[in-house]
mmCIF file of C-alpha atoms and ligand atoms in Angstrom:
data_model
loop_
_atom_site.group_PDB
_atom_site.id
_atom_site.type_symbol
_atom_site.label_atom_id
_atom_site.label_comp_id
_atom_site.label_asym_id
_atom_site.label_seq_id
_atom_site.Cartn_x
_atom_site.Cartn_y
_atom_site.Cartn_z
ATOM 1 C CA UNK A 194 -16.994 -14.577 -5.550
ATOM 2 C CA UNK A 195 -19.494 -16.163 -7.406
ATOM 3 C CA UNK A 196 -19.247 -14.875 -10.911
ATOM 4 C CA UNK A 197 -19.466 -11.684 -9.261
ATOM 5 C CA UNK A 198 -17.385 -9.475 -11.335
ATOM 6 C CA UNK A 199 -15.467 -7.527 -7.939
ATOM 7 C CA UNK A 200 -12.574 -5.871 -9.672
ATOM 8 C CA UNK A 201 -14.837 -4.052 -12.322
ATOM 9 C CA UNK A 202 -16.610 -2.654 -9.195
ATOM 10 C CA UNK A 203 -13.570 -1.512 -8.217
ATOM 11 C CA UNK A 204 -12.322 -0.250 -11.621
ATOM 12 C CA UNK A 205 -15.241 1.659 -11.916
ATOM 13 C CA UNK A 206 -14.819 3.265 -7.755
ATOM 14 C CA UNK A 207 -11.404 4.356 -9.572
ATOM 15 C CA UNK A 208 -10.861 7.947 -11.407
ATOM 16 C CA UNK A 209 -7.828 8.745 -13.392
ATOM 17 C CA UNK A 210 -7.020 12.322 -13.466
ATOM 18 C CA UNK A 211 -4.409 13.050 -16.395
ATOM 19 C CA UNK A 212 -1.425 15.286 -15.457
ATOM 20 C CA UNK A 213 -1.612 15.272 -11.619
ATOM 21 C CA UNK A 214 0.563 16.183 -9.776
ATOM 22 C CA UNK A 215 2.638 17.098 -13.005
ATOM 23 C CA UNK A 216 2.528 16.468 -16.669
ATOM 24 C CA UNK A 217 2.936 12.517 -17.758
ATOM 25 C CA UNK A 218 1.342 11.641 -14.805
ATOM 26 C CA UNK A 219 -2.262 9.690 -15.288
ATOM 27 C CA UNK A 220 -3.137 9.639 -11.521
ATOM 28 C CA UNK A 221 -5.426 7.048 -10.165
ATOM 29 C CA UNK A 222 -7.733 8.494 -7.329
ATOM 30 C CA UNK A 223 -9.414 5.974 -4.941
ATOM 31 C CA UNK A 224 -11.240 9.052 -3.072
ATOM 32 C CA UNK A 225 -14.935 7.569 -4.716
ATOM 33 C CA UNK A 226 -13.519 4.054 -3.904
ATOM 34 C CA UNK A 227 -12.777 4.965 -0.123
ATOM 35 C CA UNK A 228 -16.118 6.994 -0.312
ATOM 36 C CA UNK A 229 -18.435 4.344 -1.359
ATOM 37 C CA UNK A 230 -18.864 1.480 2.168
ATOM 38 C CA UNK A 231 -19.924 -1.373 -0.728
ATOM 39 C CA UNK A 232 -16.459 -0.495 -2.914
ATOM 40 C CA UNK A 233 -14.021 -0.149 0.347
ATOM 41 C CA UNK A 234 -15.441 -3.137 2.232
ATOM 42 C CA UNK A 235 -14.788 -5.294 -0.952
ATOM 43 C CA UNK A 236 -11.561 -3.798 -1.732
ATOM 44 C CA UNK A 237 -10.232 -4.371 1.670
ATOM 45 C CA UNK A 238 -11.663 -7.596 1.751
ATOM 46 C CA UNK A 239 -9.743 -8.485 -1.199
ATOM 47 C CA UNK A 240 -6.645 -6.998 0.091
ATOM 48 C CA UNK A 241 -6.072 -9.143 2.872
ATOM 49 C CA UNK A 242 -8.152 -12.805 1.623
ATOM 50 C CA UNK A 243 -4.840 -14.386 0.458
ATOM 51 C CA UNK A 244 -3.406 -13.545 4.691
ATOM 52 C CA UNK A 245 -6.126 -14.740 6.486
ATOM 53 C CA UNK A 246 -4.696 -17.053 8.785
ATOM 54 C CA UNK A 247 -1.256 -16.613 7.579
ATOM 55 C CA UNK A 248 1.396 -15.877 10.740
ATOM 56 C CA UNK A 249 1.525 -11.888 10.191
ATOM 57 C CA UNK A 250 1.713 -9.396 13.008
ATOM 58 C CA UNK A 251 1.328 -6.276 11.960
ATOM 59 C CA UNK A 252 0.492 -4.555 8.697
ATOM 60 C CA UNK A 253 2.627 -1.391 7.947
ATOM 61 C CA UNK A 254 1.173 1.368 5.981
ATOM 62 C CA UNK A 255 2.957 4.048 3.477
ATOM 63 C CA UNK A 256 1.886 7.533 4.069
ATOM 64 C CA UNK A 257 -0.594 8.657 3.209
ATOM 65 C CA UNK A 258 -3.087 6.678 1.233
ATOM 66 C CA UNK A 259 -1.408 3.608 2.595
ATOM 67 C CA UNK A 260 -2.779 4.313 6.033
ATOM 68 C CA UNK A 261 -6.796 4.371 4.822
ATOM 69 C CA UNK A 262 -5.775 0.570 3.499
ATOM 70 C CA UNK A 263 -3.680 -0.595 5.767
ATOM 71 C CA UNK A 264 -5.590 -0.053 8.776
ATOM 72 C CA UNK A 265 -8.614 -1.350 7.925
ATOM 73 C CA UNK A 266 -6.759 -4.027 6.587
ATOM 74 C CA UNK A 267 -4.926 -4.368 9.695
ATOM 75 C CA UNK A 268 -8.247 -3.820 12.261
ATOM 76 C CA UNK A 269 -9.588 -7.175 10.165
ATOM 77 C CA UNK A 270 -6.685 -9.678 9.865
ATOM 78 C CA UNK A 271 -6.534 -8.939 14.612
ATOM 79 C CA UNK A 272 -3.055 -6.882 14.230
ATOM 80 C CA UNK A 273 -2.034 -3.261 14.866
ATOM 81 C CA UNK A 274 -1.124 -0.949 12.737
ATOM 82 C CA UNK A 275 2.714 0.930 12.010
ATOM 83 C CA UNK A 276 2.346 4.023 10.286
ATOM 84 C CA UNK A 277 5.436 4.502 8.058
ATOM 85 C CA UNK A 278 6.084 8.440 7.505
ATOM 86 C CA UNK A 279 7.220 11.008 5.359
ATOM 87 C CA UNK A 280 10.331 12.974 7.006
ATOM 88 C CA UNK A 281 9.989 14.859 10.510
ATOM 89 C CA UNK A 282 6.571 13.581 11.159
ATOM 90 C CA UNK A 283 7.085 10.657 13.939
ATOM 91 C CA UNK A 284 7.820 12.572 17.267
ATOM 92 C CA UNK A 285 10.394 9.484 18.662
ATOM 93 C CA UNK A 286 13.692 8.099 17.591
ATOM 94 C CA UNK A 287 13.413 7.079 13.668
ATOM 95 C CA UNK A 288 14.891 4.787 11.515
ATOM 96 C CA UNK A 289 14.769 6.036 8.017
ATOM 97 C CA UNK A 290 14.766 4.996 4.118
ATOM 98 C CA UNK A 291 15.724 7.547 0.758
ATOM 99 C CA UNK A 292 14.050 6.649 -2.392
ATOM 100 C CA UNK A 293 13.164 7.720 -5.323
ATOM 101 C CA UNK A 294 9.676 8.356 -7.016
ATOM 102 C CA UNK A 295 7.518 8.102 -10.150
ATOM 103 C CA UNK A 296 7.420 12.399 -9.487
ATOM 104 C CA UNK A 297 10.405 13.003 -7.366
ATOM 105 C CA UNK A 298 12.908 12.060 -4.145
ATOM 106 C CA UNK A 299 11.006 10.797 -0.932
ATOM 107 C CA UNK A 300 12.192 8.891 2.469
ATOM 108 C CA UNK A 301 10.002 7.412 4.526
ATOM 109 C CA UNK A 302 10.365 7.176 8.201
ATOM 110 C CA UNK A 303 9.171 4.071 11.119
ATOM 111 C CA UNK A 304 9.782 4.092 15.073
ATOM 112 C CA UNK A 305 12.414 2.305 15.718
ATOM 113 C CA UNK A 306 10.331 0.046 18.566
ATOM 114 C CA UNK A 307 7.360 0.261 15.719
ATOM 115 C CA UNK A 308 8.717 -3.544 14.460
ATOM 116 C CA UNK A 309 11.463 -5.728 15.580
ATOM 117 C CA UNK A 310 12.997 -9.600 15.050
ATOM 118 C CA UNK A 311 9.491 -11.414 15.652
ATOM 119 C CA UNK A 312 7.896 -9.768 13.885
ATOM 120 C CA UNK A 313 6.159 -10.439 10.389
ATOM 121 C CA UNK A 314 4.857 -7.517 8.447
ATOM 122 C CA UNK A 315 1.955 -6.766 5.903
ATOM 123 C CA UNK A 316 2.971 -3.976 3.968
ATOM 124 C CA UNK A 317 -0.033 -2.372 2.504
ATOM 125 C CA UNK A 318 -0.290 0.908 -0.178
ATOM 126 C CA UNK A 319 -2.857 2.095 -2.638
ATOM 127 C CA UNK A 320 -0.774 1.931 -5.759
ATOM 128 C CA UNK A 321 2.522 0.375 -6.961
ATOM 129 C CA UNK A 322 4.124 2.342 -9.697
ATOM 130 C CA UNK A 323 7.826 2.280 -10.225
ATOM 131 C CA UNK A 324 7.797 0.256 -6.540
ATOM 132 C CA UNK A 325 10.314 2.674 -5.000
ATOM 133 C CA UNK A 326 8.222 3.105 -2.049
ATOM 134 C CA UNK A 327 7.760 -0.424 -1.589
ATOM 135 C CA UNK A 328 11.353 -1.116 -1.675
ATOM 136 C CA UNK A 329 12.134 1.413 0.871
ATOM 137 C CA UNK A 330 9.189 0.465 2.782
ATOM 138 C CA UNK A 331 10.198 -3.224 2.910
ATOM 139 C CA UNK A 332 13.930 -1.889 3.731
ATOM 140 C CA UNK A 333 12.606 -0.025 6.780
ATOM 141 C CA UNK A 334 10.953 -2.846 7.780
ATOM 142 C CA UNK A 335 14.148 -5.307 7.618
ATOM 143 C CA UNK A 336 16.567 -2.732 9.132
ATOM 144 C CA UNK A 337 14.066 -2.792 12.078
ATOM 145 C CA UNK A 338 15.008 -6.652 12.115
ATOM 146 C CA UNK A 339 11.483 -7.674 11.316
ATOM 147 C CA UNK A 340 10.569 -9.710 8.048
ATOM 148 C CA UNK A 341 8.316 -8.624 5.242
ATOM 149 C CA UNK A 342 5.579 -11.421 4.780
ATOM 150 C CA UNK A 343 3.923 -9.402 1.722
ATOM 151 C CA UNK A 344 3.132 -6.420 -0.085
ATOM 152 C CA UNK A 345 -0.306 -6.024 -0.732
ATOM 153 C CA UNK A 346 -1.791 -2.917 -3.157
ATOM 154 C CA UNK A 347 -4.768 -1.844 -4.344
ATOM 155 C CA UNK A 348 -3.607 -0.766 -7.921
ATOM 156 C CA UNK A 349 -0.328 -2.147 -9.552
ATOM 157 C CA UNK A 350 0.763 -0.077 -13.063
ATOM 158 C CA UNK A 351 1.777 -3.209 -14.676
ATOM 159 C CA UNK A 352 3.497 -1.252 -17.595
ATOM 160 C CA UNK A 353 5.818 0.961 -14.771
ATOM 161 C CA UNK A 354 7.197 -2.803 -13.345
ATOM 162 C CA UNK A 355 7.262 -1.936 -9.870
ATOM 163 C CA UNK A 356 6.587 -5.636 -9.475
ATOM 164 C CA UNK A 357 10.525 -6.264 -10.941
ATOM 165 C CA UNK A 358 11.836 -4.266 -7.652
ATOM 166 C CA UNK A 359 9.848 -6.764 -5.689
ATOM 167 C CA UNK A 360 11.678 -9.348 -6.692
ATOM 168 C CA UNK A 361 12.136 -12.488 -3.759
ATOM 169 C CA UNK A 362 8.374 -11.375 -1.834
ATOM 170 C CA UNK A 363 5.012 -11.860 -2.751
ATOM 171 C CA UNK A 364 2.796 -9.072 -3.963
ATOM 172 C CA UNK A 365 -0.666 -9.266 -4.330
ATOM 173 C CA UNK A 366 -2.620 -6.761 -5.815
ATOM 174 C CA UNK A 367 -6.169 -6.290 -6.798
ATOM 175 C CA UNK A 368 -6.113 -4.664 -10.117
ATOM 176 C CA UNK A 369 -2.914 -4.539 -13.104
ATOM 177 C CA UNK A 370 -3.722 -1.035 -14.690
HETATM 178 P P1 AMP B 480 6.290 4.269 -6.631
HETATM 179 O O1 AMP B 480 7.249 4.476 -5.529
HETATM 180 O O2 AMP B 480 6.736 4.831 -7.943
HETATM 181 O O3 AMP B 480 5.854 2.814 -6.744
HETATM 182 O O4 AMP B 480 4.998 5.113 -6.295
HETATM 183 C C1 AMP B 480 4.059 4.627 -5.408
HETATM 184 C C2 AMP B 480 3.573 5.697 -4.456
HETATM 185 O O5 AMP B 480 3.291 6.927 -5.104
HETATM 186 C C3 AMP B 480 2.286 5.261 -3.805
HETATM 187 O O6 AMP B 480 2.319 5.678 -2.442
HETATM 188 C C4 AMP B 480 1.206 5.949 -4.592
HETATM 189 O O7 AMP B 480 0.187 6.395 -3.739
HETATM 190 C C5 AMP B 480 1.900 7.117 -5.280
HETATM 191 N N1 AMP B 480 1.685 7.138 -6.730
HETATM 192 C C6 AMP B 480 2.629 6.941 -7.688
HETATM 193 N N2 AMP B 480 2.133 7.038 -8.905
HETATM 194 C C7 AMP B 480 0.809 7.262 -8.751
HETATM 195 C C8 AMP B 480 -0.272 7.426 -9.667
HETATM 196 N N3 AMP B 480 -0.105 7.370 -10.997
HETATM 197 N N4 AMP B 480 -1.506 7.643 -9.155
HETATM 198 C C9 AMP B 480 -1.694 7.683 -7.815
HETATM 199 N N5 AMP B 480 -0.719 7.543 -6.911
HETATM 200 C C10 AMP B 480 0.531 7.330 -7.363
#
């Protein structure tokens, strides 16, 4: 983007709050990124440049920051939108994936008419950490029969190697913290 330095806007949009939601934990907020139009425009712009054109029909978003991202990511690429959810949210028949966290056990829910075989799928979060969610999130998405075309994140905590889990797919992110 023409010399134009975009990921030290977006560093800066970016606060870390130490010890959140428990001790260890340096948390990255994107609440001033999501707040400021300039900041999320660019930083979903940059989330989906490398797809443009590329055969994906829907994008698939972890709960709950996941959803901000992958929807607007979703609303510009021309596809819908699968919300994937914590435990006992979707009202329908669920097809569901255990994992573990950087701070604790999770699952993650989809529809089970959310994806199917035909279907390639954007997977979109805020943050990879130790990329437990993605994995699960990218299992969800296969045992619906559809294929994972990418994971795509805002923030990826190089030194946590979530990256390593992700092994086989391609990951973009915007900024190696
Ligand atoms: P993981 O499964 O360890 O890759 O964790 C990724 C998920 O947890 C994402 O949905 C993030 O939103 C959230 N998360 C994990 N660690 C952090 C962190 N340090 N700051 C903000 N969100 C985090």
């Amino acid at each position: 983007m023409n010399g134009f330095d975009w990921q030290a806007k977006l560093r800066q949009k970016i606060r870390t709050i130490p010890d959140f939601p428990g001790p260890g934990i340096q948390f990255k907020d994107i609440t001033p990124l999501v707040r400021d139009p300039a900041a999320l425009r660019l930083a979903v712009h940059q989330l989906i440049h490398p797809f443009v054109g590329a055969p994906i029909t829907a994008v698939a978003g972890m709960e709950a920051r996941g959803f901000i991202f992958g929807s607007l990511a979703a609303w510009e690429l021309g596809v819908g939108f699968v919300p994937l959810r914590k435990p006992g949210k979707l009202p329908y028949d669920v097809q569901s994936v255990s994992y573990t966290l950087e701070y604790g056990e999770a699952a993650l829910e989809a529809h089970i008419d959310a994806v199917g075989p035909g279907d390639s799928v954007l997977l979109v979060d805020d943050l990879l950490a130790t990329g437990g969610t993605a994995q699960a999130s990218g299992e969800l998405v296969t045992r619906l029969g559809a294929q994972v075309f990418a994971f795509a994140f805002v923030i990826e905590l190089g030194a946590l190697k979530g990256r390593q889990k992700l092994a086989g797919y391609l990951v973009h992110s915007l900024l190696v913290l």
